[in-house]
mmCIF file of C-alpha atoms in Angstrom:
data_model
loop_
_atom_site.group_PDB
_atom_site.id
_atom_site.type_symbol
_atom_site.label_atom_id
_atom_site.label_comp_id
_atom_site.label_asym_id
_atom_site.label_seq_id
_atom_site.Cartn_x
_atom_site.Cartn_y
_atom_site.Cartn_z
ATOM 1 C CA MET A 536 -87.731 -168.623 -50.978
ATOM 2 C CA SER A 537 -89.055 -169.659 -54.200
ATOM 3 C CA ARG A 538 -92.560 -168.090 -53.202
ATOM 4 C CA SER A 539 -90.799 -164.710 -52.439
ATOM 5 C CA LEU A 540 -88.938 -163.811 -55.441
ATOM 6 C CA ALA A 541 -92.742 -164.935 -57.095
ATOM 7 C CA LEU A 542 -94.282 -162.203 -54.719
ATOM 8 C CA PHE A 543 -91.654 -160.064 -55.983
ATOM 9 C CA ALA A 544 -91.224 -160.818 -59.543
ATOM 10 C CA ILE A 545 -95.395 -160.086 -59.329
ATOM 11 C CA GLY A 546 -94.653 -156.513 -57.933
ATOM 12 C CA LEU A 547 -92.846 -155.833 -60.000
ATOM 13 C CA VAL A 548 -94.732 -156.220 -63.051
ATOM 14 C CA PHE A 549 -97.841 -154.887 -61.548
ATOM 15 C CA GLY A 550 -96.036 -152.172 -59.450
ATOM 16 C CA GLY A 551 -94.595 -150.858 -62.777
ATOM 17 C CA GLY A 552 -97.340 -151.220 -64.592
ATOM 18 C CA ALA A 553 -99.307 -148.977 -62.736
ATOM 19 C CA GLY A 554 -96.949 -146.470 -62.559
ATOM 20 C CA PHE A 555 -96.746 -146.176 -65.990
ATOM 21 C CA VAL A 556 -100.756 -145.711 -66.105
ATOM 22 C CA ILE A 557 -100.342 -143.060 -63.632
ATOM 23 C CA ALA A 558 -97.492 -141.097 -65.230
ATOM 24 C CA ALA A 559 -99.747 -141.280 -68.739
ATOM 25 C CA GLY A 560 -102.515 -140.411 -66.674
ATOM 26 C CA ASN A 561 -100.898 -136.794 -65.240
ATOM 27 C CA GLY A 562 -99.737 -136.302 -68.671
ATOM 28 C CA VAL A 563 -95.933 -137.035 -67.906
ATOM 29 C CA THR A 564 -93.996 -138.486 -71.229
ATOM 30 C CA PHE A 565 -90.307 -140.011 -71.658
ATOM 31 C CA GLU A 566 -89.907 -137.292 -74.338
ATOM 32 C CA GLY A 567 -86.573 -136.115 -72.488
ATOM 33 C CA HIS A 568 -86.053 -132.573 -71.320
ATOM 34 C CA ASP A 569 -85.531 -129.181 -72.465
ATOM 35 C CA HIS A 570 -82.169 -127.380 -71.820
ATOM 36 C CA GLY A 571 -83.725 -124.141 -72.178
ATOM 37 C CA ASP A 572 -86.232 -124.347 -69.431
ATOM 38 C CA PRO A 573 -84.875 -123.874 -66.161
ATOM 39 C CA ALA A 574 -87.800 -125.576 -64.789
ATOM 40 C CA HIS A 575 -86.328 -128.738 -65.991
ATOM 41 C CA HIS A 576 -83.564 -128.278 -64.008
ATOM 42 C CA GLY A 577 -85.129 -127.677 -60.519
ATOM 43 C CA GLY A 578 -84.506 -130.109 -57.332
ATOM 44 C CA GLY A 579 -80.780 -130.124 -56.278
ATOM 45 C CA HIS A 580 -79.570 -129.121 -59.918
ATOM 46 C CA GLY A 581 -78.543 -126.016 -59.196
ATOM 47 C CA GLU A 582 -75.355 -126.913 -61.491
ATOM 48 C CA MET A 583 -77.706 -127.541 -64.411
ATOM 49 C CA ALA A 584 -79.444 -124.721 -64.166
ATOM 50 C CA ALA A 585 -76.390 -122.299 -64.053
ATOM 51 C CA HIS A 586 -75.199 -124.593 -67.418
ATOM 52 C CA ASP A 587 -76.183 -122.357 -70.513
ATOM 53 C CA HIS A 588 -75.211 -122.621 -73.809
ATOM 54 C CA SER A 589 -77.636 -120.284 -75.460
ATOM 55 C CA GLN A 590 -75.626 -117.056 -73.757
ATOM 56 C CA ALA A 591 -73.005 -115.456 -75.594
ATOM 57 C CA VAL A 592 -70.693 -113.307 -74.686
ATOM 58 C CA SER A 593 -69.578 -110.260 -77.802
ATOM 59 C CA LEU A 594 -65.823 -108.892 -77.390
ATOM 60 C CA ALA A 595 -64.723 -106.228 -79.466
ATOM 61 C CA ALA A 596 -61.894 -106.907 -82.369
ATOM 62 C CA GLY A 597 -58.265 -105.724 -81.949
ATOM 63 C CA PRO A 598 -55.327 -106.919 -80.737
ATOM 64 C CA ASP A 599 -56.423 -107.884 -76.986
ATOM 65 C CA ALA A 600 -59.053 -110.354 -78.480
ATOM 66 C CA PRO A 601 -59.243 -113.477 -77.985
ATOM 67 C CA SER A 602 -58.612 -116.358 -80.704
ATOM 68 C CA VAL A 603 -57.835 -120.011 -81.156
ATOM 69 C CA ALA A 604 -55.897 -121.791 -83.668
ATOM 70 C CA ILE A 605 -55.711 -125.807 -83.699
ATOM 71 C CA GLN A 606 -53.425 -128.837 -85.347
ATOM 72 C CA LEU A 607 -54.029 -132.481 -85.595
ATOM 73 C CA HIS A 608 -50.718 -134.833 -85.244
ATOM 74 C CA GLU A 609 -51.257 -138.369 -86.040
ATOM 75 C CA ASP A 610 -50.518 -139.999 -82.787
ATOM 76 C CA PRO A 611 -47.754 -142.817 -83.376
ATOM 77 C CA MET A 612 -49.359 -145.564 -81.314
ATOM 78 C CA ALA A 613 -52.765 -144.990 -82.159
ATOM 79 C CA GLY A 614 -55.447 -141.804 -83.197
ATOM 80 C CA TRP A 615 -54.499 -138.221 -82.759
ATOM 81 C CA ASN A 616 -53.351 -135.479 -80.557
ATOM 82 C CA LEU A 617 -54.836 -132.178 -80.974
ATOM 83 C CA GLN A 618 -52.838 -128.928 -80.230
ATOM 84 C CA VAL A 619 -55.482 -126.145 -79.227
ATOM 85 C CA THR A 620 -53.458 -122.976 -78.986
ATOM 86 C CA PRO A 621 -54.861 -119.969 -77.697
ATOM 87 C CA GLN A 622 -54.087 -116.574 -77.621
ATOM 88 C CA ASN A 623 -55.530 -113.863 -75.095
ATOM 89 C CA PHE A 624 -57.492 -116.307 -73.152
ATOM 90 C CA ARG A 625 -55.820 -118.900 -71.175
ATOM 91 C CA PHE A 626 -57.952 -122.369 -69.187
ATOM 92 C CA ALA A 627 -58.653 -121.925 -66.421
ATOM 93 C CA PRO A 628 -60.416 -124.989 -65.189
ATOM 94 C CA GLN A 629 -60.455 -124.401 -61.103
ATOM 95 C CA HIS A 630 -63.415 -122.032 -62.760
ATOM 96 C CA ALA A 631 -65.423 -124.282 -64.651
ATOM 97 C CA SER A 632 -69.109 -123.764 -63.921
ATOM 98 C CA ALA A 633 -68.508 -120.469 -61.824
ATOM 99 C CA ALA A 634 -68.375 -116.426 -62.497
ATOM 100 C CA ASP A 635 -67.081 -115.420 -65.720
ATOM 101 C CA VAL A 636 -63.880 -113.916 -65.844
ATOM 102 C CA GLU A 637 -62.518 -111.804 -68.566
ATOM 103 C CA GLY A 638 -59.887 -113.467 -70.819
ATOM 104 C CA GLU A 639 -60.614 -117.656 -69.375
ATOM 105 C CA GLY A 640 -62.379 -120.480 -69.467
ATOM 106 C CA HIS A 641 -62.296 -123.462 -71.264
ATOM 107 C CA ALA A 642 -63.249 -125.052 -75.066
ATOM 108 C CA HIS A 643 -65.386 -127.480 -76.689
ATOM 109 C CA VAL A 644 -64.738 -129.983 -78.750
ATOM 110 C CA TYR A 645 -66.680 -131.086 -81.921
ATOM 111 C CA VAL A 646 -66.069 -133.873 -84.697
ATOM 112 C CA ASN A 647 -68.861 -133.891 -87.474
ATOM 113 C CA GLY A 648 -71.190 -131.370 -85.419
ATOM 114 C CA GLU A 649 -71.046 -133.403 -82.305
ATOM 115 C CA LYS A 650 -69.525 -132.000 -79.056
ATOM 116 C CA LEU A 651 -66.746 -135.100 -77.957
ATOM 117 C CA ALA A 652 -65.853 -133.325 -74.858
ATOM 118 C CA ARG A 653 -64.773 -130.534 -72.706
ATOM 119 C CA LEU A 654 -61.182 -129.300 -72.840
ATOM 120 C CA TYR A 655 -58.872 -127.627 -69.931
ATOM 121 C CA ALA A 656 -55.821 -127.530 -71.585
ATOM 122 C CA ASN A 657 -53.683 -127.238 -74.741
ATOM 123 C CA TRP A 658 -53.716 -131.300 -75.713
ATOM 124 C CA MET A 659 -56.408 -133.722 -76.645
ATOM 125 C CA HIS A 660 -55.949 -137.597 -77.163
ATOM 126 C CA ILE A 661 -58.789 -138.548 -79.467
ATOM 127 C CA PRO A 662 -58.598 -142.101 -80.283
ATOM 128 C CA ALA A 663 -59.818 -142.315 -83.894
ATOM 129 C CA LEU A 664 -61.361 -139.776 -86.323
ATOM 130 C CA PRO A 665 -62.961 -140.570 -89.805
ATOM 131 C CA GLU A 666 -60.982 -139.528 -93.059
ATOM 132 C CA GLY A 667 -62.493 -136.334 -93.887
ATOM 133 C CA ALA A 668 -64.233 -135.383 -90.493
ATOM 134 C CA GLU A 669 -64.306 -131.823 -89.414
ATOM 135 C CA VAL A 670 -62.709 -131.294 -86.184
ATOM 136 C CA LYS A 671 -63.807 -127.539 -84.229
ATOM 137 C CA VAL A 672 -62.887 -126.041 -80.999
ATOM 138 C CA SER A 673 -64.865 -123.142 -79.701
ATOM 139 C CA LEU A 674 -63.992 -121.245 -76.776
ATOM 140 C CA ASN A 675 -66.407 -120.732 -74.393
ATOM 141 C CA THR A 676 -66.303 -118.242 -70.598
ATOM 142 C CA ASN A 677 -66.575 -120.343 -67.222
ATOM 143 C CA SER A 678 -69.730 -120.538 -67.323
ATOM 144 C CA HIS A 679 -69.843 -121.961 -70.751
ATOM 145 C CA SER A 680 -71.181 -119.171 -73.250
ATOM 146 C CA ALA A 681 -69.890 -118.784 -76.735
ATOM 147 C CA LEU A 682 -67.202 -116.274 -76.474
ATOM 148 C CA LEU A 683 -67.598 -114.074 -79.725
ATOM 149 C CA VAL A 684 -65.515 -111.234 -81.130
ATOM 150 C CA GLU A 685 -67.937 -109.119 -83.145
ATOM 151 C CA GLY A 686 -70.298 -111.276 -83.146
ATOM 152 C CA GLN A 687 -68.764 -113.887 -84.338
ATOM 153 C CA PRO A 688 -67.762 -117.629 -82.576
ATOM 154 C CA VAL A 689 -64.358 -117.982 -81.934
ATOM 155 C CA GLU A 690 -63.137 -121.057 -82.888
ATOM 156 C CA ALA A 691 -61.108 -122.520 -85.121
ATOM 157 C CA LYS A 692 -62.428 -126.099 -87.643
ATOM 158 C CA LEU A 693 -59.713 -128.049 -89.440
ATOM 159 C CA THR A 694 -60.632 -131.749 -91.693
ATOM 160 C CA VAL A 695 -59.264 -134.518 -91.573
ATOM 161 C CA PRO A 696 -56.274 -135.448 -93.522
ATOM 162 C CA ALA A 697 -56.539 -138.600 -95.915
ATOM 163 C CA GLY A 698 -54.281 -141.831 -95.053
ATOM 164 C CA GLY A 699 -53.267 -141.464 -91.547
ATOM 165 C CA GLU A 700 -53.267 -144.912 -89.676
ATOM 166 C CA GLY A 701 -55.005 -142.995 -86.497
ATOM 167 C CA SER A 702 -57.871 -142.549 -88.983
#
């Protein structure tokens, strides 16, 4: 039994080392991948290849143009409740990552510029937010493209108020 474990350990050490040598010899690096390069999303990752944040859908301004407003409500127990109120836009989780349909999609929630979540409804609980943090919500199409009106992102921003217990 102990001989088997010893051989297994030796195999891991030398096998892993050989793997790194072969990878380095073939120019493989461990720097992640480029979301903008479809070649980095091949081999059974069709959803990832279609998930392109660099595209945008721009609409004309007017009474039917989408817009969004947000509010933060301090949760009595802990954290904050984010209320998202879109106009001329509906959340369509059943069509996420599918073809675009005018007037529907989902939202992205950001805190201090970092994406926190994808949102498919009007409310979201955020467990904690630092005082003075910027919360931003953007509207996106089903295919994850940014939604623009007259070239400007359809988004709303606010700053977390001071002194809340949820911060």
